[in-house]
Structures are given as C-alpha cells and as structure tokens.
Coordinates of C-alpha atoms and ligand atoms in Angstrom, one line a residue:
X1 CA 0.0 0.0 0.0
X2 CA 0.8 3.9 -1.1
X3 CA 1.1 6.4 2.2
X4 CA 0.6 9.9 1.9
X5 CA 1.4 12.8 3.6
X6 CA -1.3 13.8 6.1
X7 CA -3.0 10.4 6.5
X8 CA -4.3 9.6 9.8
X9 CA -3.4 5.6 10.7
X10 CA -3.4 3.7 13.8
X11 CA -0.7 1.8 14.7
X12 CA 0.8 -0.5 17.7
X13 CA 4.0 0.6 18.7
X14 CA 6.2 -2.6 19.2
X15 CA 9.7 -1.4 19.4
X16 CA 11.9 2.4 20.1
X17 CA 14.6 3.6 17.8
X18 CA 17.7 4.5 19.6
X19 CA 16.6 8.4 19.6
X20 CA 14.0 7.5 21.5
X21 CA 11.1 7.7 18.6
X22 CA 8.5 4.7 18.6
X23 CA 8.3 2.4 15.8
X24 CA 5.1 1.6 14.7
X25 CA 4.3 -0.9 11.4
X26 CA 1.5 -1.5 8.9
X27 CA 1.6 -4.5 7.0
X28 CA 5.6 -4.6 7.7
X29 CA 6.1 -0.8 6.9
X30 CA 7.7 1.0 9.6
X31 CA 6.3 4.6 10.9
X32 CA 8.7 6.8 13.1
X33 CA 6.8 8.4 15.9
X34 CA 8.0 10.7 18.6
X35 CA 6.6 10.9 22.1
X36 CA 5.3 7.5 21.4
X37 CA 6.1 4.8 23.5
X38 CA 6.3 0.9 23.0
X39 CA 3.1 -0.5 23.8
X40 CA 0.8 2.4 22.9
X41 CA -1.5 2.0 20.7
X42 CA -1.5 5.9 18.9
X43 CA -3.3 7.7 16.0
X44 CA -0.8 9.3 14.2
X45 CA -0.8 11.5 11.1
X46 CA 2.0 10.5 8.6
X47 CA 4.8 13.4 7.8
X48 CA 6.9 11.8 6.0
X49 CA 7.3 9.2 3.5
X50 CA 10.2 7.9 1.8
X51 CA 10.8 4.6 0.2
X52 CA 11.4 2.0 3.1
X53 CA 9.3 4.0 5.9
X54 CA 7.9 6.8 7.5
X55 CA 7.4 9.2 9.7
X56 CA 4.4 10.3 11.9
X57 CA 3.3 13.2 14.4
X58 CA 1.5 11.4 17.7
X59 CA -2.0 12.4 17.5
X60 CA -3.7 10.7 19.6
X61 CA -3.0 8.0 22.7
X62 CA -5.8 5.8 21.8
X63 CA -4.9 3.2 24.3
X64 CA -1.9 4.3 26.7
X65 CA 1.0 2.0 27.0
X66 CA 1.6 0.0 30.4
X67 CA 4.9 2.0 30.4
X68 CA 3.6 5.3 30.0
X69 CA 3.5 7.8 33.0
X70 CA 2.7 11.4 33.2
X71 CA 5.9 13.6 32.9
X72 CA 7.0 16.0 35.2
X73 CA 7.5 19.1 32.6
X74 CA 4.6 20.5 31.1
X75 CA 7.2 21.2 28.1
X76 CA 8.5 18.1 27.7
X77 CA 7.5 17.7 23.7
X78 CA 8.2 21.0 23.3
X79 CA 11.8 21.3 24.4
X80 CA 13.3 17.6 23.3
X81 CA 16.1 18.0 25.5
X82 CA 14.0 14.7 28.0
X83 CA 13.2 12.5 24.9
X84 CA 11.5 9.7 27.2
X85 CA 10.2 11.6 30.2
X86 CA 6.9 9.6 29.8
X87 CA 8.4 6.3 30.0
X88 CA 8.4 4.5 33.6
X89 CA 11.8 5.1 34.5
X90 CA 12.1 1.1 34.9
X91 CA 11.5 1.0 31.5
X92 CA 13.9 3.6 30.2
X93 CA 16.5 1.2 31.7
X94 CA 15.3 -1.3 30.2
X95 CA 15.6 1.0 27.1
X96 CA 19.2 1.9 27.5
X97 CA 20.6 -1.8 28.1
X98 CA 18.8 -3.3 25.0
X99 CA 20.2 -0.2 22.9
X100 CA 24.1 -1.2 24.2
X101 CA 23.4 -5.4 23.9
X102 CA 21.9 -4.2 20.2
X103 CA 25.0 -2.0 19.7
X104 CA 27.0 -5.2 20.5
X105 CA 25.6 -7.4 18.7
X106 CA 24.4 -5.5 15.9
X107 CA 27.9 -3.3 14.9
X108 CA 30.4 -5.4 17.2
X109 CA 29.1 -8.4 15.6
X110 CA 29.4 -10.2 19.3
X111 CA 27.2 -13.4 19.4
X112 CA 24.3 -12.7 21.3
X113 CA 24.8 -15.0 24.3
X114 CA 28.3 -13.9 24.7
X115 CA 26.5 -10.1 25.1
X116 CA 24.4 -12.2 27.5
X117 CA 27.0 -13.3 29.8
X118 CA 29.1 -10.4 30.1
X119 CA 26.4 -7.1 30.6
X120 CA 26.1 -6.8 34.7
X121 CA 22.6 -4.9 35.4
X122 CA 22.6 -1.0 34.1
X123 CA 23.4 2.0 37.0
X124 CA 20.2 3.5 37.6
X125 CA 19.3 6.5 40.3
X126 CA 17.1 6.0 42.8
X127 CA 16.4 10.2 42.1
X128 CA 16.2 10.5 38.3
X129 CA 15.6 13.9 38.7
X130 CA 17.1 17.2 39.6
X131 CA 20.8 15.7 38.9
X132 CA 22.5 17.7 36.9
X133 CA 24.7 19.9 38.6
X134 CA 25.0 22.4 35.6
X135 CA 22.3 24.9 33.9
X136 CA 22.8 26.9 30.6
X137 CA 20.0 29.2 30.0
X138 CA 19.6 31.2 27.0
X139 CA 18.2 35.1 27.7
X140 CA 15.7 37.1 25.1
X141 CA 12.4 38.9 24.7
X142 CA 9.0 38.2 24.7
X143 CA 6.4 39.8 22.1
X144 CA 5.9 42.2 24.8
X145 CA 9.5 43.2 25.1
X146 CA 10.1 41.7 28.8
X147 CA 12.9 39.7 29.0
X148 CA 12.2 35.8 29.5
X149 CA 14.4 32.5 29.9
X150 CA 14.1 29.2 29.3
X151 CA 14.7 26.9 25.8
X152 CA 15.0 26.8 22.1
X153 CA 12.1 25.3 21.2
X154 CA 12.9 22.0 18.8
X155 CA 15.3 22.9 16.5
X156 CA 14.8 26.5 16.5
X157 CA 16.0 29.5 18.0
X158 CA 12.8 31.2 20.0
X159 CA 12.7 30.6 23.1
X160 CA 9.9 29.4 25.2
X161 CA 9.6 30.7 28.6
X162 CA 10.4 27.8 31.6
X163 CA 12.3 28.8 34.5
X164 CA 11.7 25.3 35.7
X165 CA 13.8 22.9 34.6
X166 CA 12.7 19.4 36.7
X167 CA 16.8 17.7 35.6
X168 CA 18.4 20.4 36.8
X169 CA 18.6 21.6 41.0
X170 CA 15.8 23.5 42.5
X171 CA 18.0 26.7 43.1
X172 CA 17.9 27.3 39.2
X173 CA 14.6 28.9 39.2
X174 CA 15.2 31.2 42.3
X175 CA 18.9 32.6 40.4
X176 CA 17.1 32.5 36.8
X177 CA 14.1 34.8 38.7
X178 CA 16.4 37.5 40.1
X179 CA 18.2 37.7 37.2
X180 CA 15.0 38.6 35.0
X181 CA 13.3 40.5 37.8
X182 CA 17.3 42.7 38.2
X183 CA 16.6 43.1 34.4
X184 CA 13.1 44.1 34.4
X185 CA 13.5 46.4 37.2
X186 CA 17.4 48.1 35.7
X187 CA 15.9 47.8 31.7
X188 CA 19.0 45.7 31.1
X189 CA 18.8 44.7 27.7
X190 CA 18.7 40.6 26.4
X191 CA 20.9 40.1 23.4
X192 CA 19.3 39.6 20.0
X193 CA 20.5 37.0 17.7
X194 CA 19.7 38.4 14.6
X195 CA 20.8 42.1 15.3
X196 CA 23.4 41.0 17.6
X197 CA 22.5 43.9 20.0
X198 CA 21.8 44.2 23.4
X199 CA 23.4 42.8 26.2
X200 CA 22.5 39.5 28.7
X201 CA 23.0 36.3 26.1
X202 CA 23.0 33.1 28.7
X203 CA 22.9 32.9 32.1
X204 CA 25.2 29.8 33.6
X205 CA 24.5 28.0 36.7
X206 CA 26.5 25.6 38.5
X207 CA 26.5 23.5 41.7
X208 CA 28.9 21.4 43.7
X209 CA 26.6 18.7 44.9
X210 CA 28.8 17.4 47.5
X211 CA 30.3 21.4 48.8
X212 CA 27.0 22.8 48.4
X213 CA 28.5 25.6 46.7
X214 CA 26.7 27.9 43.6
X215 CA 27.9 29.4 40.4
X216 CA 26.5 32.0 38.5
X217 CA 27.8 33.5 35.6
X218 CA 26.3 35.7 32.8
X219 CA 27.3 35.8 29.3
X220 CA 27.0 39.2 28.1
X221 CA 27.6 41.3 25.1
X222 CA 29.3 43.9 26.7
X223 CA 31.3 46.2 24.1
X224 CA 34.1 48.7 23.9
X225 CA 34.8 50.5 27.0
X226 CA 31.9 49.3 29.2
X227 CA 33.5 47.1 31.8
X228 CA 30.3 46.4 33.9
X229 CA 26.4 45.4 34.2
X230 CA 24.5 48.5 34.5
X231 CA 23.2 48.6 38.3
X232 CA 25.5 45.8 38.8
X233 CA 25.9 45.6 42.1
X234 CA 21.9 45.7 42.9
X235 CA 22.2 42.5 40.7
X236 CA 25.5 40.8 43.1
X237 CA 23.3 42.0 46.2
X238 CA 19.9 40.0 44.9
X239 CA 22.1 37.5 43.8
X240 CA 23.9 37.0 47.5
X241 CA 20.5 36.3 49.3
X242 CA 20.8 33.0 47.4
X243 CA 22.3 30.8 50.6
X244 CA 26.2 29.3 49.2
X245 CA 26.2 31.7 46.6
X246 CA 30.3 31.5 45.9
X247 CA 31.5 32.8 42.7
X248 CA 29.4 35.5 40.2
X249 CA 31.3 36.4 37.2
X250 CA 31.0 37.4 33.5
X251 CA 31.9 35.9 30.3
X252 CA 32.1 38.6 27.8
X253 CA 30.7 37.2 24.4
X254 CA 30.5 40.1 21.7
X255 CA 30.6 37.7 18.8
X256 CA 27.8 36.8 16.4
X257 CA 27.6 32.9 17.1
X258 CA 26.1 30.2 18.6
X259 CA 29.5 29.4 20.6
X260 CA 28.1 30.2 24.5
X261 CA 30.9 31.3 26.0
X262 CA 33.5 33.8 24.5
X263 CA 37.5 34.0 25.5
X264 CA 37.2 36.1 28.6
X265 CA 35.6 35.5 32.0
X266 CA 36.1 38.5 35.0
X267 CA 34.9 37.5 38.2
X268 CA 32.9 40.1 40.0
X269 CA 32.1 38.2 43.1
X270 CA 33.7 35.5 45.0
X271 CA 35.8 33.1 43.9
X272 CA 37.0 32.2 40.4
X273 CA 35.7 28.7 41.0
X274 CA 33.6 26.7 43.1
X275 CA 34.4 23.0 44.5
X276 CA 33.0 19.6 44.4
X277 CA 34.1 16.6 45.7
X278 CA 33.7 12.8 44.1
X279 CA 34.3 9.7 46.4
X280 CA 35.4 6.9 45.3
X281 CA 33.0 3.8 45.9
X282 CA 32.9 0.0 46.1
X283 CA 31.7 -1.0 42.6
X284 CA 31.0 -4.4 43.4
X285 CA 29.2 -3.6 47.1
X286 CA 26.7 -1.1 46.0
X287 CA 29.0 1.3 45.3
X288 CA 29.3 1.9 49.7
X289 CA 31.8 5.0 49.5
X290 CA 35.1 3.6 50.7
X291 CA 38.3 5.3 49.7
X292 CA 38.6 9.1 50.3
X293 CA 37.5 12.3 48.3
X294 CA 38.5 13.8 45.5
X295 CA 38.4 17.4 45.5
X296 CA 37.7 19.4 41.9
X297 CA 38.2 22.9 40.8
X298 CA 35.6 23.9 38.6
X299 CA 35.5 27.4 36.3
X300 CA 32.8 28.6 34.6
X301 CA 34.6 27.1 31.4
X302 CA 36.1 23.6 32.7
X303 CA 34.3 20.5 31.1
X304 CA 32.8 18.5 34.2
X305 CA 30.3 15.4 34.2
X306 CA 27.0 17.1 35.0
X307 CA 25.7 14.3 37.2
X308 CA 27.7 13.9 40.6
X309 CA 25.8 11.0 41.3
X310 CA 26.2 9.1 38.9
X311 CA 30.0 10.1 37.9
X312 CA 31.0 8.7 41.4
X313 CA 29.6 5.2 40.5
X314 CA 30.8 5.9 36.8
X315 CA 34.8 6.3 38.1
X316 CA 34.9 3.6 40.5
X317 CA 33.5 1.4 38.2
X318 CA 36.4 2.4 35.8
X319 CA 38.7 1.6 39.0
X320 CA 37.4 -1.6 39.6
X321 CA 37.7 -2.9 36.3
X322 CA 41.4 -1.7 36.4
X323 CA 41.7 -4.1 38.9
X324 CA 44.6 -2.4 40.3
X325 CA 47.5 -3.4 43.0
X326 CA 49.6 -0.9 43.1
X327 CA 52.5 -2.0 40.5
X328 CA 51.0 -0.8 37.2
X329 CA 51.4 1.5 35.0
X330 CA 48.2 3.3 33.6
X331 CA 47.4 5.5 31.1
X332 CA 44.5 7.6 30.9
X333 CA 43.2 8.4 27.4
X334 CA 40.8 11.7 26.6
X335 CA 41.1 12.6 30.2
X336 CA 39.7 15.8 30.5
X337 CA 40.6 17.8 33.7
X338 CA 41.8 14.3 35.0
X339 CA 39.0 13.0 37.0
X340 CA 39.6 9.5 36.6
X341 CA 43.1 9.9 36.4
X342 CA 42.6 11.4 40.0
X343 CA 41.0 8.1 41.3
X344 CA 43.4 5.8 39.5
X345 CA 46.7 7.1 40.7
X346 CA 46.1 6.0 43.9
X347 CA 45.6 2.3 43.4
X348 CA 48.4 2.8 40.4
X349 CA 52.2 3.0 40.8
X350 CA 52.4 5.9 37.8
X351 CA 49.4 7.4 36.1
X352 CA 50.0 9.3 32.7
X353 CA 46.7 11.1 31.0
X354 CA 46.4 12.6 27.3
X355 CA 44.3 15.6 26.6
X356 CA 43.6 17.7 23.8
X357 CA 42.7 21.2 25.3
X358 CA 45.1 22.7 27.0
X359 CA 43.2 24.5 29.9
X360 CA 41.7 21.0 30.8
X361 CA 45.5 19.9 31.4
X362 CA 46.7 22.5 33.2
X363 CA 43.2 21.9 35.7
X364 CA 44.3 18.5 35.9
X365 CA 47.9 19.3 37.3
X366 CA 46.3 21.6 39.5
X367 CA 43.7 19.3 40.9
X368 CA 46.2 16.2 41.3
X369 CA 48.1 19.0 43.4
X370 CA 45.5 20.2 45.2
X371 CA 44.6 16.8 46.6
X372 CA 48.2 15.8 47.1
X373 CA 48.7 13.5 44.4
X374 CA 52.2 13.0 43.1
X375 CA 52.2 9.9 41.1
X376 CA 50.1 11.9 38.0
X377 CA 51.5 13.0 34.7
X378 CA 49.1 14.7 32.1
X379 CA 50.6 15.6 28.7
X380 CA 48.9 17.8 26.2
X381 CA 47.9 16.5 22.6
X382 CA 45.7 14.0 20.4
X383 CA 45.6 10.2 22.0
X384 CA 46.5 9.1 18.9
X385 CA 49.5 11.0 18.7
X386 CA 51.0 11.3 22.4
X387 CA 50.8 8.0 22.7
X388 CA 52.4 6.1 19.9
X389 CA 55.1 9.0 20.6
X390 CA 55.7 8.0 23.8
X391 CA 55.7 4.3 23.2
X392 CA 57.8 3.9 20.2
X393 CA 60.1 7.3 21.4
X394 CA 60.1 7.0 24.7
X395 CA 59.5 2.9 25.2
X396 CA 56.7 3.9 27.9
X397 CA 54.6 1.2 28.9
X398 CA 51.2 0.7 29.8
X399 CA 50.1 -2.3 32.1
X400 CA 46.4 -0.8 31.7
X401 CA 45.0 1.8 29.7
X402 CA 41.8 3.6 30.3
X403 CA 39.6 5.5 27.4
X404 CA 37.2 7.7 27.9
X405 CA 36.6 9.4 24.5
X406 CA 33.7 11.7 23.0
X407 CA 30.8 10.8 20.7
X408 CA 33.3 9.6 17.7
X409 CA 35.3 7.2 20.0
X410 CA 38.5 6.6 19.6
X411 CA 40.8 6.8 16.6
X412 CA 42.3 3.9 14.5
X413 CA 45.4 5.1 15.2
X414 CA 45.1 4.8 19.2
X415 CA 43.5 1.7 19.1
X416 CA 46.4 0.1 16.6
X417 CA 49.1 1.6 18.9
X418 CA 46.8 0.5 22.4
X419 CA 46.8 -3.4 20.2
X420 CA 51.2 -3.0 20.4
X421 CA 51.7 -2.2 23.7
X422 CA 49.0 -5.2 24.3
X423 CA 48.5 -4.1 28.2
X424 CA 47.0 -7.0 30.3
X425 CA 43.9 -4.5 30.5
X426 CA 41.6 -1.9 28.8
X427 CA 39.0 0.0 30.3
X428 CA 36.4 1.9 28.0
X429 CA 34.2 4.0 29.4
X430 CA 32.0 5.3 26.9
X431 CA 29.4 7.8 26.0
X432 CA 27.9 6.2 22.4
X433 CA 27.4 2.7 22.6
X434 CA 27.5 2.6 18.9
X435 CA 31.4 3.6 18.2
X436 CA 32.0 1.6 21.5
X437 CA 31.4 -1.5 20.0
X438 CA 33.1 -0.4 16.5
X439 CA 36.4 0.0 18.3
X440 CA 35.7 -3.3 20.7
X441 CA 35.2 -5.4 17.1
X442 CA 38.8 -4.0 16.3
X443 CA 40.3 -4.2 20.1
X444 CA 38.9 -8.1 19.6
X445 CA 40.5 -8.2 16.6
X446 CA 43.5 -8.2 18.0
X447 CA 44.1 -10.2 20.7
X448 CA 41.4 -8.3 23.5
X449 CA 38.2 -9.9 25.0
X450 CA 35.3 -8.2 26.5
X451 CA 34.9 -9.4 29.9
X452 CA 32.6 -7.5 31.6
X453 CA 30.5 -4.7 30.5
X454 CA 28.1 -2.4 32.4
X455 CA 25.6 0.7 31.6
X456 CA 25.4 3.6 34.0
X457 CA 22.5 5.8 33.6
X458 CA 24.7 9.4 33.9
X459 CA 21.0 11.0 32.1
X460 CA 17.7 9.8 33.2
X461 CA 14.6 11.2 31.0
X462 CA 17.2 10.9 27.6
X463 CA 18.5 8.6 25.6
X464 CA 21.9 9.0 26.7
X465 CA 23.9 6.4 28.2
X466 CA 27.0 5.3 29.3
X467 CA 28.9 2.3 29.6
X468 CA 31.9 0.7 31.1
X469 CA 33.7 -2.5 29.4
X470 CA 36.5 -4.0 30.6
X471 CA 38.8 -6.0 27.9
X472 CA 41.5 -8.3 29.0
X473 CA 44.5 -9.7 26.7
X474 CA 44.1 -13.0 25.9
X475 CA 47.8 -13.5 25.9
X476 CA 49.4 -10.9 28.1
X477 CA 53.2 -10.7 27.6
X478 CA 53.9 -10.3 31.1
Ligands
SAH1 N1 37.5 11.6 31.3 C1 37.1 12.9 31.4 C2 36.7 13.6 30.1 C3 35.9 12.8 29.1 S1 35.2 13.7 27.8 C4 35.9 13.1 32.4 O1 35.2 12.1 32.7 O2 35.7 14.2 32.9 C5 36.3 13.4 26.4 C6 37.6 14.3 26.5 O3 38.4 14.0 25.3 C7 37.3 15.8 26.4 O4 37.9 16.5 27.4 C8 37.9 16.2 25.0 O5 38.5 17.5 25.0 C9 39.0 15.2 24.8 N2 39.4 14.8 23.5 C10 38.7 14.9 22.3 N3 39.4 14.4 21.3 C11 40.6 14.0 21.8 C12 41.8 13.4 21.2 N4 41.9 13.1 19.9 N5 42.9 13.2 22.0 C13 42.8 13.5 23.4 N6 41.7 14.0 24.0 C14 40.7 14.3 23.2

C-alpha cells in the first residue's frame, strides 16, 4: 500500500529507535513516531514518506502504553532535551541496556549469548531527577519586550519561557528569577540573535553537589569600553541572598555565534571557581563510598560530568575494572581535567593522562596538586599521537589503559598503537554505545576480549547512556 502525507493511521507501537522515537508498522512498513512509546496504541498523522518508511506526528493515545507515565514538565514535547520523560523510569533502563546489547551485537558483531554473559545490570538513580549539577539558560524577549528564559524550542531558535527545569537543581529557578526580575526592574537589555545587540545572552548556573556551593555566571555582550552590568551591584546583592552563593562572574561574548561562552571570564564576586568533591565507591558492594574524596576545581569554562551522582559510580566502576595493585602502570586516554586519572593514581604506581585542550590539562595538574597527588603525569595533545610517541620514542609502557573518548570514539590510530603495547587490560568508558562497540570489534580483533560490561544511567529522562567495558589480553606478555 501507497502512504501519503497527512494520513491519519493507527498503529501498535512494538519497538523504540535509539533516539527514543517509537516504531510503529502496517503491514511490515515501519512509521517513526515521537513521544510514542512501546506498547501504545496511537493515532498518528504521517509526515513523512520515503521509500522504506515513514514518519508520523502522535496524535492521539488511543490506548496508553503500560509504560507510559505522566511527565513531570509540562514542556517536555516542546523542548526535546528529555526525549522519554513519559516512559516509567524502569522502562527507560530497560531501554538503554537493550540499545548497548543491540550495539554489540548489531555493529560489534558479538554473538548474542556472549552479550548475555558479560552485561552486569545497568546503574540506575534511585532520584532521576534534579541531577544535573550544571544549567545553561539562553536570555531574550518576549512579544511584549520583557525579557524571558528558558529553551530553544525543537530545533529552532525562539525561546519558550520555563524557569523550571525538573533535571536540573531546585536553586535554578530562584537565580534564573532574580536575574529577570534585576533586568526588568534596571531595563537591562537581552541580546538579540539576529541584530546581535543588546546585552545579557545566557545565564550559567553551577552547583557542587557534594560542597553545596553555587555558580553563576552571565554571558554578556558587553562592548568597547563598558566594563560592567548597569546597576551591577543591585544584581551581586539580589544574587547574595541566594544561601552558598560562591562565585558570580561574567563571560564577555561580543561575537555573532552560537558558541556560549566567548574568551574572557572576569569575576565580579567570589571566587574564580567553586568545588566539588567525588568519592570513590565499592563498585562491586553497592557502590558503599570507601576510599577518600577527590576534590575538583571547577571554572565557569572547565568541562565537568553534569551528574555527581552518577559520575562517582561511573569512576569507580572504571577503577574496579582496572583491577589495580599498586604496580602498574596506567594511562589515561581523553582525560579531561583528570578525573579519573585522580581516582586511579592512587591504586596505580604511575598514572600518565592525554588531553587535547590545554586549559583542561593544566586543571588537571592543578587538581592532582591540590589533593596531594604525586604519582600523575598529564601531557597535552591528540591520543593518537602522544601515545604512539611516547611508546615507540620514549619505550613507555602501559600495564592498563583507560579511554574515555567523546561521541566519535577513539581513533584507529590509538587503538592500533593500544593493540602494540598489548597491556593485560583496557577500560572503555563510553558515552555512544555505537562507536564503542566499533572500536571493541577491532580491540577483539587483535588479541582483546570483553569481559565485563556495564551501563550507567549518567541521564535519566534521555536517551543517553554510558557504559563501562572492561577487555583483557588474551595473551598478556607479562
Ligand atoms: N574523562 C574525562 C573527560 C571525558 S570527555 C571526564 O570524565 O571528565 C572526552 C575528552 O576527550 C574531552 O575532554 C575532550 O577534550 C577530549 N578529546 C577529544 N578528542 C581528543 C583526542 N583526539 N585526544 C585526546 N583528547 C581528546
């Protein structure tokens, strides 16, 4: 049978894409819903049709889905950033281990009951809400001219008003208030995208979960000699009655772009940073906090995991798998401002980490100071240069090596030079379960074999999810 655009059907839902989107058929042609879940039964109207399937806008929950549950944010749809709010939150972990174990099997070409034996149960929260330790708000005007906060609506660039964002920690909406209300009250302008005038652009909010201690700082446009807010300090005063209030500061963005945060960040109140501290944990006893505290520095700029939580279980997971006695050497791939580095070099005799950006290095030598560490080395560059340099130059050995890299995973280059130095162990901690098990086909390949793997929900409500594998040589030199 022909679809057309516009065509109201009614379709089961029987299966989720890994975006999230149901998947509905008709006669075996599949139809892409969003905001439908698996097991509703939904009247849709078809959007799109191309030659193998479809897509189609939710019209109607004819009969709701066992696993369907009111969500929390009246914007949910609107904003996309939760893509399964109204999923049970059992069932979203359901969701996320069947996407890895597909991953596996489907692009890792790992037989199925091997998958079987080796995924331990996914990291959930027993809180899947208000975790994430870091806000970015973008700042405009309404058709009324008042100035308003809250989302790009889908894909777009208008923001709808929401000062409540039910992820993020309840202190948000009282900060993101006094900043609107200072602007109301002072007529501080919001910055315009398409004339790239007036003045407040994002406002950025962070929290140490463990210190208790806030961040606020606002990205402004402010040009040419103007060094402050108007009214500025009514704005550091509102801002103070906010209790652990402990750094306020500006970013000065004066550049037409999408890019948040510009070069420059002057602190007008407070500190230049705030703290937090992760502990490590027992992976395999509940994750019982049993070793001591590491203590981070966090800017306004630094790249940190947004969910403390969940990081904590992440890191000692990545420990544990190490399986570490003190004798080994371990490098630390993509790692950031060196928070797993940090945990390792404890339970290691010499830790060295690779990172690209420079900034995040020198944080990293400042944190392993800052707690004492001694036994951390953090060079600058690409992991898939540093380290073949330091191998074949160098002769520098690795008795484990951790990865942690972004979306893309790591290079070919990396993995052929982690396959020479063949070290008894590899730890992969990743955040895209499909290039995960791309580069564990080719760590397989040569000599590696997945022993244990486990999700960790780090994002409740989306689709995200990340996973810990640890790969043992098969025949380790040594
Ligand atoms: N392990 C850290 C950071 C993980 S995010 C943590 O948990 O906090 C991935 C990191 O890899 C980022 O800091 C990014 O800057 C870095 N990166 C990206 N490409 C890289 C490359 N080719 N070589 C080394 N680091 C890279």
């Amino acid at each position: 049978m022909d679809y057309e655009k516009n065509q109201i059907l009614t379709v089961e839902i029987t299966d989720m894409t890994s975006e999230g989107e149901g998947v509905g058929k008709q006669d075996g042609f599949p139809f892409f819903v969003k905001d439908a879940i698996i097991g509703d039964k939904a009247q849709i109207r078809v959007t799109r049709v191309k030659k193998n399937y479809a897509y189609g806008r939710l019209e109607k929950v004819l009969t709701p889905s066992p696993f369907r549950v009111e969500p929390r944010c009246a914007f949910h749809k609107q904003c996309g950033g939760c893509q399964i709010q109204s999923m049970s939150y059992e069932k979203q972990l359901e969701f996320k281990t069947s996407k890895v174990r597909n991953n596996l099997i489907r692009i890792g070409g790992f037989a199925p009951d091997m998958v079987d034996r080796v995924m331990e149960p996914i990291v959930g929260m027993e809180e899947p809400f208000y975790y994430r330790n870091k806000a970015q708000y973008p700042v405009g005007q309404n058709k009324e001219g008042e100035p308003v906060t809250g989302f790009y609506a889908g894909r777009t660039h208008s923001i709808v008003a929401n000062t409540e964002c039910h992820l993020g920690v309840k202190e948000n909406k009282e900060i993101l208030e006094i900043i609107l209300a200072y602007m109301r009250e002072n007529r501080v302008s919001a910055y315009d995208e398409s004339t790239g005038e007036g003045l407040i652009r994002h406002v950025l909010i962070r929290k140490g979960f463990f210190s208790g201690e806030i961040m606020v700082c606002l990205v402004v446009n402010l040009r040419g000699k103007r060094k402050e807010l108007p009214a500025q300090q009514r704005l550091i005063d509102a801002l103070l009655t906010i209790p652990n209030m402990t750094s306020v500061s500006l970013n000065i963005n004066t550049e037409k772009t999408n890019v948040i945060l510009g070069q420059e960040t002057r602190p007008v109140w407070g500190k230049d940073t705030i703290e937090d501290t992760i502990h490590v944990c027992d992976a395999e006893k509940h994750f019982e906090r049993t070793g001591r505290g590491i203590t981070y520095a966090i800017s306004p700029v630094s790249f940190y995991q947004v969910n403390p939580v969940q990081t904590e279980k992440l890191y000692s997971l990545a420990l544990s798998y190490a399986g570490l006695t003190g004798e080994e050497t371990v490098w630390d791939l993509y790692c950031g401002i060196g928070t797993i580095s940090l945990f390792l070099a404890e339970k290691a005799k010499r830790v060295y980490g690779v990172e690209v950006i420079p900034q995040a290095v020198e944080n990293a030598r400042e944190n392993a100071a800052g707690n004492g560490i001694s036994n951390a080395e953090f060079f600058v560059g690409k992991a898939e240069e540093v380290l073949p340099e330091k191998y074949e130059k160098d002769g520098i050995s690795a008795d484990v090596i951790v990865v942690d890299p972004p979306r893309k995973g790591c290079d070919a280059a990396c993995l052929d030079t982690i396959l020479k130095m063949a070290p008894r162990r590899v730890v992969y901690v990743s955040c895209d379960s499909a290039t995960l098990a791309r580069d564990l086909k080719a760590l397989c390949g040569g000599g590696y074999e997945v022993e244990r793997v486990r999700a960790v929900d780090m994002f409740p409500m989306t689709v995200g999810v990340e996973v810990v594998v640890m790969l043992s040589h098969k025949n380790p030199i040594a």
